[in-house]
PDB file of C-alpha atoms in Angstrom:
ATOM      1  CA  MET A  33       0.085   0.448  -0.215  1.00 46.00           C
ATOM      2  CA  MET A  34       1.242   3.321  -0.700  1.00 52.00           C
ATOM      3  CA  ARG A  35       1.823   6.155   1.780  1.00 60.00           C
ATOM      4  CA  THR A  36       0.747   9.225   1.580  1.00 71.00           C
ATOM      5  CA  LEU A  37       1.997  12.115   3.260  1.00 74.00           C
ATOM      6  CA  PRO A  38       0.096  14.879   5.591  1.00 77.00           C
ATOM      7  CA  GLU A  39       0.006  18.097   4.368  1.00 79.00           C
ATOM      8  CA  ARG A  40       1.970  19.703   6.955  1.00 86.00           C
ATOM      9  CA  LEU A  41       5.073  18.232   9.063  1.00 88.00           C
ATOM     10  CA  VAL A  42       4.413  17.729  12.803  1.00 92.00           C
ATOM     11  CA  THR A  43       7.422  17.771  14.909  1.00 93.00           C
ATOM     12  CA  THR A  44       7.194  16.909  18.926  1.00 97.00           C
ATOM     13  CA  HIS A  45      10.150  17.278  21.172  1.00 98.00           C
ATOM     14  CA  LEU A  46      10.240  14.682  23.942  1.00 98.00           C
ATOM     15  CA  GLN A  47      12.809  14.844  26.720  1.00 99.00           C
ATOM     16  CA  MET A  48      13.278  13.170  30.431  1.00 98.00           C
ATOM     17  CA  ALA A  49      14.947  15.521  33.025  1.00 98.00           C
ATOM     18  CA  SER A  50      15.419  12.423  35.691  1.00 97.00           C
ATOM     19  CA  GLN A  51      16.231   9.119  35.193  1.00 97.00           C
ATOM     20  CA  LYS A  52      13.591   8.524  37.662  1.00 98.00           C
ATOM     21  CA  GLN A  53      11.132   8.902  34.895  1.00 98.00           C
ATOM     22  CA  LEU A  54      12.225   6.013  32.730  1.00 98.00           C
ATOM     23  CA  GLN A  55       9.387   3.235  32.493  1.00 97.00           C
ATOM     24  CA  PRO A  56      11.318   0.367  31.017  1.00 95.00           C
ATOM     25  CA  VAL A  57       9.660  -2.456  30.324  1.00 93.00           C
ATOM     26  CA  TYR A  58      11.893  -5.563  29.185  1.00 93.00           C
ATOM     27  CA  LEU A  59      11.433  -8.944  27.048  1.00 91.00           C
ATOM     28  CA  GLU A  60      10.625 -11.865  29.495  1.00 89.00           C
ATOM     29  CA  SER A  61      13.663 -14.091  29.782  1.00 85.00           C
ATOM     30  CA  ALA A  62      13.542 -16.546  27.277  1.00 80.00           C
ATOM     31  CA  ARG A  63      13.390 -13.527  24.244  1.00 89.00           C
ATOM     32  CA  ARG A  64      15.870 -11.210  26.467  1.00 87.00           C
ATOM     33  CA  SER A  65      18.167 -13.745  26.197  1.00 90.00           C
ATOM     34  CA  ARG A  66      18.412 -13.830  22.417  1.00 92.00           C
ATOM     35  CA  CYS A  67      18.670 -10.258  22.144  1.00 94.00           C
ATOM     36  CA  ARG A  68      22.048  -7.456  22.442  1.00 95.00           C
ATOM     37  CA  MET A  69      22.576  -4.078  22.338  1.00 96.00           C
ATOM     38  CA  ILE A  70      26.264  -3.462  20.797  1.00 96.00           C
ATOM     39  CA  ARG A  71      28.367  -0.342  20.743  1.00 97.00           C
ATOM     40  CA  LEU A  72      29.974  -0.169  17.099  1.00 96.00           C
ATOM     41  CA  GLU A  73      33.413   1.284  16.927  1.00 93.00           C
ATOM     42  CA  ASN A  74      35.422   2.357  13.742  1.00 91.00           C
ATOM     43  CA  VAL A  75      32.056   2.591  11.457  1.00 93.00           C
ATOM     44  CA  ASP A  76      32.727   3.798   8.211  1.00 95.00           C
ATOM     45  CA  VAL A  77      30.077   5.796   5.582  1.00 95.00           C
ATOM     46  CA  ASP A  78      29.155   3.476   3.774  1.00 95.00           C
ATOM     47  CA  TYR A  79      28.198   0.673   6.968  1.00 95.00           C
ATOM     48  CA  TYR A  80      25.936   3.411   8.778  1.00 95.00           C
ATOM     49  CA  ARG A  81      24.010   4.857   5.417  1.00 94.00           C
ATOM     50  CA  PHE A  82      23.055   1.321   4.792  1.00 93.00           C
ATOM     51  CA  LEU A  83      21.842   0.790   8.463  1.00 94.00           C
ATOM     52  CA  TYR A  84      20.264   4.373   8.627  1.00 93.00           C
ATOM     53  CA  GLY A  85      18.094   3.150   5.088  1.00 91.00           C
ATOM     54  CA  ALA A  86      17.342  -0.218   6.466  1.00 92.00           C
ATOM     55  CA  VAL A  87      16.157   1.039   9.633  1.00 92.00           C
ATOM     56  CA  GLY A  88      14.596   4.445   8.186  1.00 88.00           C
ATOM     57  CA  GLY A  89      13.171   4.080   5.082  1.00 82.00           C
ATOM     58  CA  PRO A  90       9.803   3.642   5.504  1.00 81.00           C
ATOM     59  CA  TRP A  91       9.467   6.290   7.605  1.00 81.00           C
ATOM     60  CA  SER A  92      10.925   9.358   4.906  1.00 75.00           C
ATOM     61  CA  TRP A  93      14.397   9.306   6.808  1.00 83.00           C
ATOM     62  CA  THR A  94      16.278  10.618   4.116  1.00 78.00           C
ATOM     63  CA  ASP A  95      18.841  13.444   5.323  1.00 81.00           C
ATOM     64  CA  ARG A  96      21.833  10.811   5.478  1.00 86.00           C
ATOM     65  CA  LEU A  97      20.710   9.337   2.160  1.00 83.00           C
ATOM     66  CA  ARG A  98      22.261  12.177  -0.004  1.00 82.00           C
ATOM     67  CA  GLU A  99      26.201  11.969  -0.918  1.00 84.00           C
ATOM     68  CA  SER A 100      25.769  15.357  -0.022  1.00 85.00           C
ATOM     69  CA  ALA A 101      25.834  14.332   3.970  1.00 88.00           C
ATOM     70  CA  ARG A 102      28.690  12.174   3.473  1.00 93.00           C
ATOM     71  CA  GLN A 103      31.084  14.416   5.094  1.00 94.00           C
ATOM     72  CA  GLY A 104      28.912  15.449   7.762  1.00 93.00           C
ATOM     73  CA  ILE A 105      28.266  11.729   8.770  1.00 95.00           C
ATOM     74  CA  ARG A 106      32.024  11.218   8.631  1.00 95.00           C
ATOM     75  CA  SER A 107      32.536  14.561  11.110  1.00 95.00           C
ATOM     76  CA  ASP A 108      29.688  12.073  13.068  1.00 96.00           C
ATOM     77  CA  LEU A 109      31.341   9.258  13.371  1.00 95.00           C
ATOM     78  CA  ALA A 110      34.681  10.648  14.240  1.00 96.00           C
ATOM     79  CA  SER A 111      33.324  13.151  17.351  1.00 96.00           C
ATOM     80  CA  PRO A 112      33.831  11.574  20.724  1.00 96.00           C
ATOM     81  CA  ASP A 113      30.144  12.604  21.094  1.00 97.00           C
ATOM     82  CA  PHE A 114      28.397  10.198  19.055  1.00 97.00           C
ATOM     83  CA  SER A 115      27.656   6.835  19.527  1.00 98.00           C
ATOM     84  CA  LEU A 116      25.670   4.166  17.733  1.00 97.00           C
ATOM     85  CA  ASP A 117      24.278   1.124  19.416  1.00 98.00           C
ATOM     86  CA  LEU A 118      22.447  -1.612  16.839  1.00 97.00           C
ATOM     87  CA  PHE A 119      20.389  -4.087  18.433  1.00 97.00           C
ATOM     88  CA  TYR A 120      20.546  -7.649  17.510  1.00 96.00           C
ATOM     89  CA  GLU A 121      17.947 -10.659  17.734  1.00 94.00           C
ATOM     90  CA  ALA A 122      19.390 -14.084  17.478  1.00 93.00           C
ATOM     91  CA  GLY A 123      22.074 -12.651  15.690  1.00 93.00           C
ATOM     92  CA  ALA A 124      20.165 -10.574  13.014  1.00 94.00           C
ATOM     93  CA  PRO A 125      20.312  -6.588  13.510  1.00 94.00           C
ATOM     94  CA  ALA A 126      17.330  -5.836  14.405  1.00 95.00           C
ATOM     95  CA  GLY A 127      17.646  -1.408  14.847  1.00 96.00           C
ATOM     96  CA  LEU A 128      19.784   1.518  15.779  1.00 96.00           C
ATOM     97  CA  MET A 129      19.674   4.180  18.320  1.00 98.00           C
ATOM     98  CA  GLU A 130      22.321   7.145  17.598  1.00 97.00           C
ATOM     99  CA  ILE A 131      22.782   9.469  20.426  1.00 98.00           C
ATOM    100  CA  MET A 132      24.754  13.228  20.149  1.00 98.00           C
ATOM    101  CA  ARG A 133      25.812  14.255  23.199  1.00 98.00           C
ATOM    102  CA  GLU A 134      26.839  17.728  24.522  1.00 97.00           C
ATOM    103  CA  GLU A 135      28.093  17.574  27.896  1.00 96.00           C
ATOM    104  CA  ALA A 136      25.298  15.772  30.193  1.00 97.00           C
ATOM    105  CA  ASP A 137      22.573  16.384  27.233  1.00 98.00           C
ATOM    106  CA  PHE A 138      22.062  13.439  25.599  1.00 98.00           C
ATOM    107  CA  GLU A 139      19.906  13.749  22.428  1.00 98.00           C
ATOM    108  CA  ILE A 140      18.815  10.689  20.195  1.00 98.00           C
ATOM    109  CA  VAL A 141      19.289  11.682  17.394  1.00 96.00           C
ATOM    110  CA  TYR A 142      17.425   8.498  15.568  1.00 95.00           C
ATOM    111  CA  PHE A 143      16.071   5.064  17.111  1.00 96.00           C
ATOM    112  CA  GLY A 144      14.443   2.857  14.879  1.00 94.00           C
ATOM    113  CA  LEU A 145      13.707  -1.207  13.988  1.00 94.00           C
ATOM    114  CA  ARG A 146      14.538  -2.733  10.900  1.00 94.00           C
ATOM    115  CA  PRO A 147      10.288  -2.968   9.350  1.00 91.00           C
ATOM    116  CA  ALA A 148      11.102  -6.879   9.926  1.00 92.00           C
ATOM    117  CA  PHE A 149      11.318  -6.497  13.691  1.00 93.00           C
ATOM    118  CA  HIS A 150       8.473  -4.622  13.939  1.00 92.00           C
ATOM    119  CA  GLY A 151       4.723  -5.404  16.112  1.00 89.00           C
ATOM    120  CA  ARG A 152       7.219  -7.631  18.549  1.00 89.00           C
ATOM    121  CA  GLY A 153       7.773  -5.652  21.399  1.00 90.00           C
ATOM    122  CA  LEU A 154      11.489  -5.436  20.929  1.00 94.00           C
ATOM    123  CA  GLY A 155      10.950  -1.475  20.429  1.00 94.00           C
ATOM    124  CA  LYS A 156       9.931  -0.821  23.871  1.00 95.00           C
ATOM    125  CA  HIS A 157      12.371  -3.514  24.777  1.00 96.00           C
ATOM    126  CA  PHE A 158      15.405  -1.708  23.121  1.00 96.00           C
ATOM    127  CA  LEU A 159      14.195   2.043  23.692  1.00 97.00           C
ATOM    128  CA  ALA A 160      14.135   0.747  27.696  1.00 97.00           C
ATOM    129  CA  SER A 161      17.607  -0.557  27.408  1.00 96.00           C
ATOM    130  CA  GLY A 162      19.527   2.002  25.153  1.00 97.00           C
ATOM    131  CA  VAL A 163      18.025   5.239  27.216  1.00 98.00           C
ATOM    132  CA  GLN A 164      18.651   3.277  30.622  1.00 98.00           C
ATOM    133  CA  ARG A 165      22.538   3.202  29.490  1.00 98.00           C
ATOM    134  CA  ALA A 166      22.430   7.005  28.534  1.00 98.00           C
ATOM    135  CA  TRP A 167      21.547   7.258  31.897  1.00 98.00           C
ATOM    136  CA  ASP A 168      24.426   4.817  33.317  1.00 98.00           C
ATOM    137  CA  GLU A 169      26.869   6.898  31.388  1.00 98.00           C
ATOM    138  CA  GLY A 170      26.039  10.541  32.944  1.00 98.00           C
ATOM    139  CA  ALA A 171      22.688  11.900  30.808  1.00 98.00           C
ATOM    140  CA  GLN A 172      21.659  14.672  33.330  1.00 98.00           C
ATOM    141  CA  ARG A 173      18.287  14.763  30.371  1.00 98.00           C
ATOM    142  CA  VAL A 174      18.036  12.568  27.373  1.00 99.00           C
ATOM    143  CA  TRP A 175      15.925  14.094  24.713  1.00 98.00           C
ATOM    144  CA  LEU A 176      14.622  13.470  21.270  1.00 98.00           C
ATOM    145  CA  HIS A 177      11.868  14.438  19.027  1.00 95.00           C
ATOM    146  CA  THR A 178       9.297  12.620  16.407  1.00 93.00           C
ATOM    147  CA  CYS A 179       7.011  14.081  13.961  1.00 89.00           C
ATOM    148  CA  ASN A 180       3.938  12.349  12.068  1.00 87.00           C
ATOM    149  CA  LEU A 181       5.877  10.834   9.497  1.00 84.00           C
ATOM    150  CA  ASP A 182       7.071   8.155  11.546  1.00 85.00           C
ATOM    151  CA  GLY A 183       6.140   4.830  12.951  1.00 82.00           C
ATOM    152  CA  PRO A 184       1.954   4.569  14.237  1.00 83.00           C
ATOM    153  CA  HIS A 185       3.932   3.277  17.821  1.00 89.00           C
ATOM    154  CA  ALA A 186       6.792   5.536  17.971  1.00 92.00           C
ATOM    155  CA  MET A 187       4.760   8.297  20.000  1.00 95.00           C
ATOM    156  CA  SER A 188       3.033   5.889  22.126  1.00 95.00           C
ATOM    157  CA  ASN A 189       6.267   4.150  22.942  1.00 96.00           C
ATOM    158  CA  TYR A 190       8.314   7.112  23.780  1.00 98.00           C
ATOM    159  CA  LEU A 191       5.761   8.753  25.819  1.00 98.00           C
ATOM    160  CA  LYS A 192       5.289   4.685  27.974  1.00 97.00           C
ATOM    161  CA  ARG A 193       9.005   4.984  28.684  1.00 98.00           C
ATOM    162  CA  GLY A 194       8.583   8.487  30.416  1.00 98.00           C
ATOM    163  CA  PHE A 195       9.389  11.272  27.874  1.00 99.00           C
ATOM    164  CA  GLU A 196       6.922  13.839  28.648  1.00 98.00           C
ATOM    165  CA  VAL A 197       6.291  16.350  25.401  1.00 98.00           C
ATOM    166  CA  PHE A 198       8.095  19.675  25.768  1.00 97.00           C
ATOM    167  CA  ARG A 199       7.683  21.637  22.720  1.00 97.00           C
ATOM    168  CA  VAL A 200       5.414  20.947  19.380  1.00 97.00           C
ATOM    169  CA  ASP A 201       6.525  22.717  15.427  1.00 94.00           C
ATOM    170  CA  GLU A 202       4.209  22.524  12.878  1.00 92.00           C
ATOM    171  CA  ASP A 203       5.987  23.796   9.035  1.00 87.00           C
ATOM    172  CA  PRO A 204       4.965  22.728   5.538  1.00 84.00           C
ATOM    173  CA  MET A 205       5.891  19.804   4.253  1.00 77.00           C
ATOM    174  CA  PRO A 206       9.610  19.180   2.561  1.00 72.00           C
ATOM    175  CA  PRO A 207       9.378  20.154  -1.143  1.00 69.00           C
ATOM    176  CA  TRP A 208      11.790  17.135  -1.924  1.00 60.00           C
ATOM    177  CA  LEU A 209       9.361  14.577  -0.239  1.00 60.00           C
ATOM    178  CA  ARG A 210       7.512  12.679  -3.087  1.00 53.00           C
ATOM    179  CA  PRO A 211       3.344  12.389  -1.713  1.00 53.00           C
ATOM    180  CA  ASP A 212       4.864   8.939  -1.146  1.00 55.00           C
ATOM    181  CA  GLY A 213       7.598  10.028   1.462  1.00 51.00           C
ATOM    182  CA  SER A 214      10.318   8.981  -0.746  1.00 55.00           C
ATOM    183  CA  LEU A 215      12.914  11.819  -1.835  1.00 54.00           C
ATOM    184  CA  ILE A 216      13.003  13.598  -4.817  1.00 52.00           C
ATOM    185  CA  GLU A 217      16.651  13.807  -6.156  1.00 50.00           C
ATOM    186  CA  THR A 218      16.292  17.141  -8.386  1.00 45.00           C
ATOM    187  CA  LEU A 219      14.511  18.797  -5.400  1.00 43.00           C
ATOM    188  CA  ARG A 220      17.111  17.297  -2.660  1.00 45.00           C
ATOM    189  CA  PRO A 221      17.659  19.804   0.180  1.00 44.00           C
ATOM    190  CA  THR A 222      20.715  21.633   0.183  1.00 43.00           C
ATOM    191  CA  SER A 223      23.561  21.624   2.672  1.00 39.00           C
ATOM    192  CA  ALA A 224      21.922  25.469   3.667  1.00 38.00           C
ATOM    193  CA  ASP A 225      18.396  23.754   3.751  1.00 40.00           C
ATOM    194  CA  VAL A 226      19.613  20.860   5.862  1.00 38.00           C
ATOM    195  CA  ARG A 227      21.552  23.235   8.267  1.00 34.00           C
ATOM    196  CA  VAL A 228      18.769  25.028   8.908  1.00 34.00           C
ATOM    197  CA  THR A 229      16.464  22.181   9.656  1.00 37.00           C
ATOM    198  CA  TRP A 230      19.182  20.551  11.833  1.00 36.00           C
ATOM    199  CA  ARG A 231      19.256  23.870  14.282  1.00 35.00           C
ATOM    200  CA  HIS A 232      15.597  24.778  14.242  1.00 37.00           C
ATOM    201  CA  LEU A 233      15.242  20.656  15.546  1.00 37.00           C
ATOM    202  CA  ARG A 234      17.675  20.930  18.137  1.00 38.00           C
ATOM    203  CA  GLN A 235      16.568  24.362  19.713  1.00 35.00           C
TER     204      GLN A 235
END
């Protein structure tokens, strides 16, 4: 079934200002023993883009797939403030969580599962695991943003794990997305567009 974009882009910013807010839900022990969360080191740009596309393709994650985004990805991968955790179930890569730190402020830049792993309770398990790791690594605030292009259960998962909404923005839908959410190459965002969008989202 072809996906149809909404007319407006609604971006919701959520945060967890205390570890006490975290409401973890984990898989039962038998399934949990089949799951692992591994911190990736020395990731190359092509492998990062493969993971990014595998997880975000259905939800119009496009920024990192542009050829002009390679240098920015390379800089992030080399940053000591960047971390990338990969989630596995039974040895298969199931999803990822990307975090960028600014002192004790931890932003979950990307989080998601590959489509084959949706609907099995893994999202809440891996989200709780990733957020707990952030607190263990010294976070004083964990935050993220999601939008109305995201998966239908994303917002519910964030709220049930203890995140609270602190801002909602509404903007025109980016002109470089087709009605089904895919990227229009001839209207791909310029580097200036991306800088403006990134600055807007991080405010």
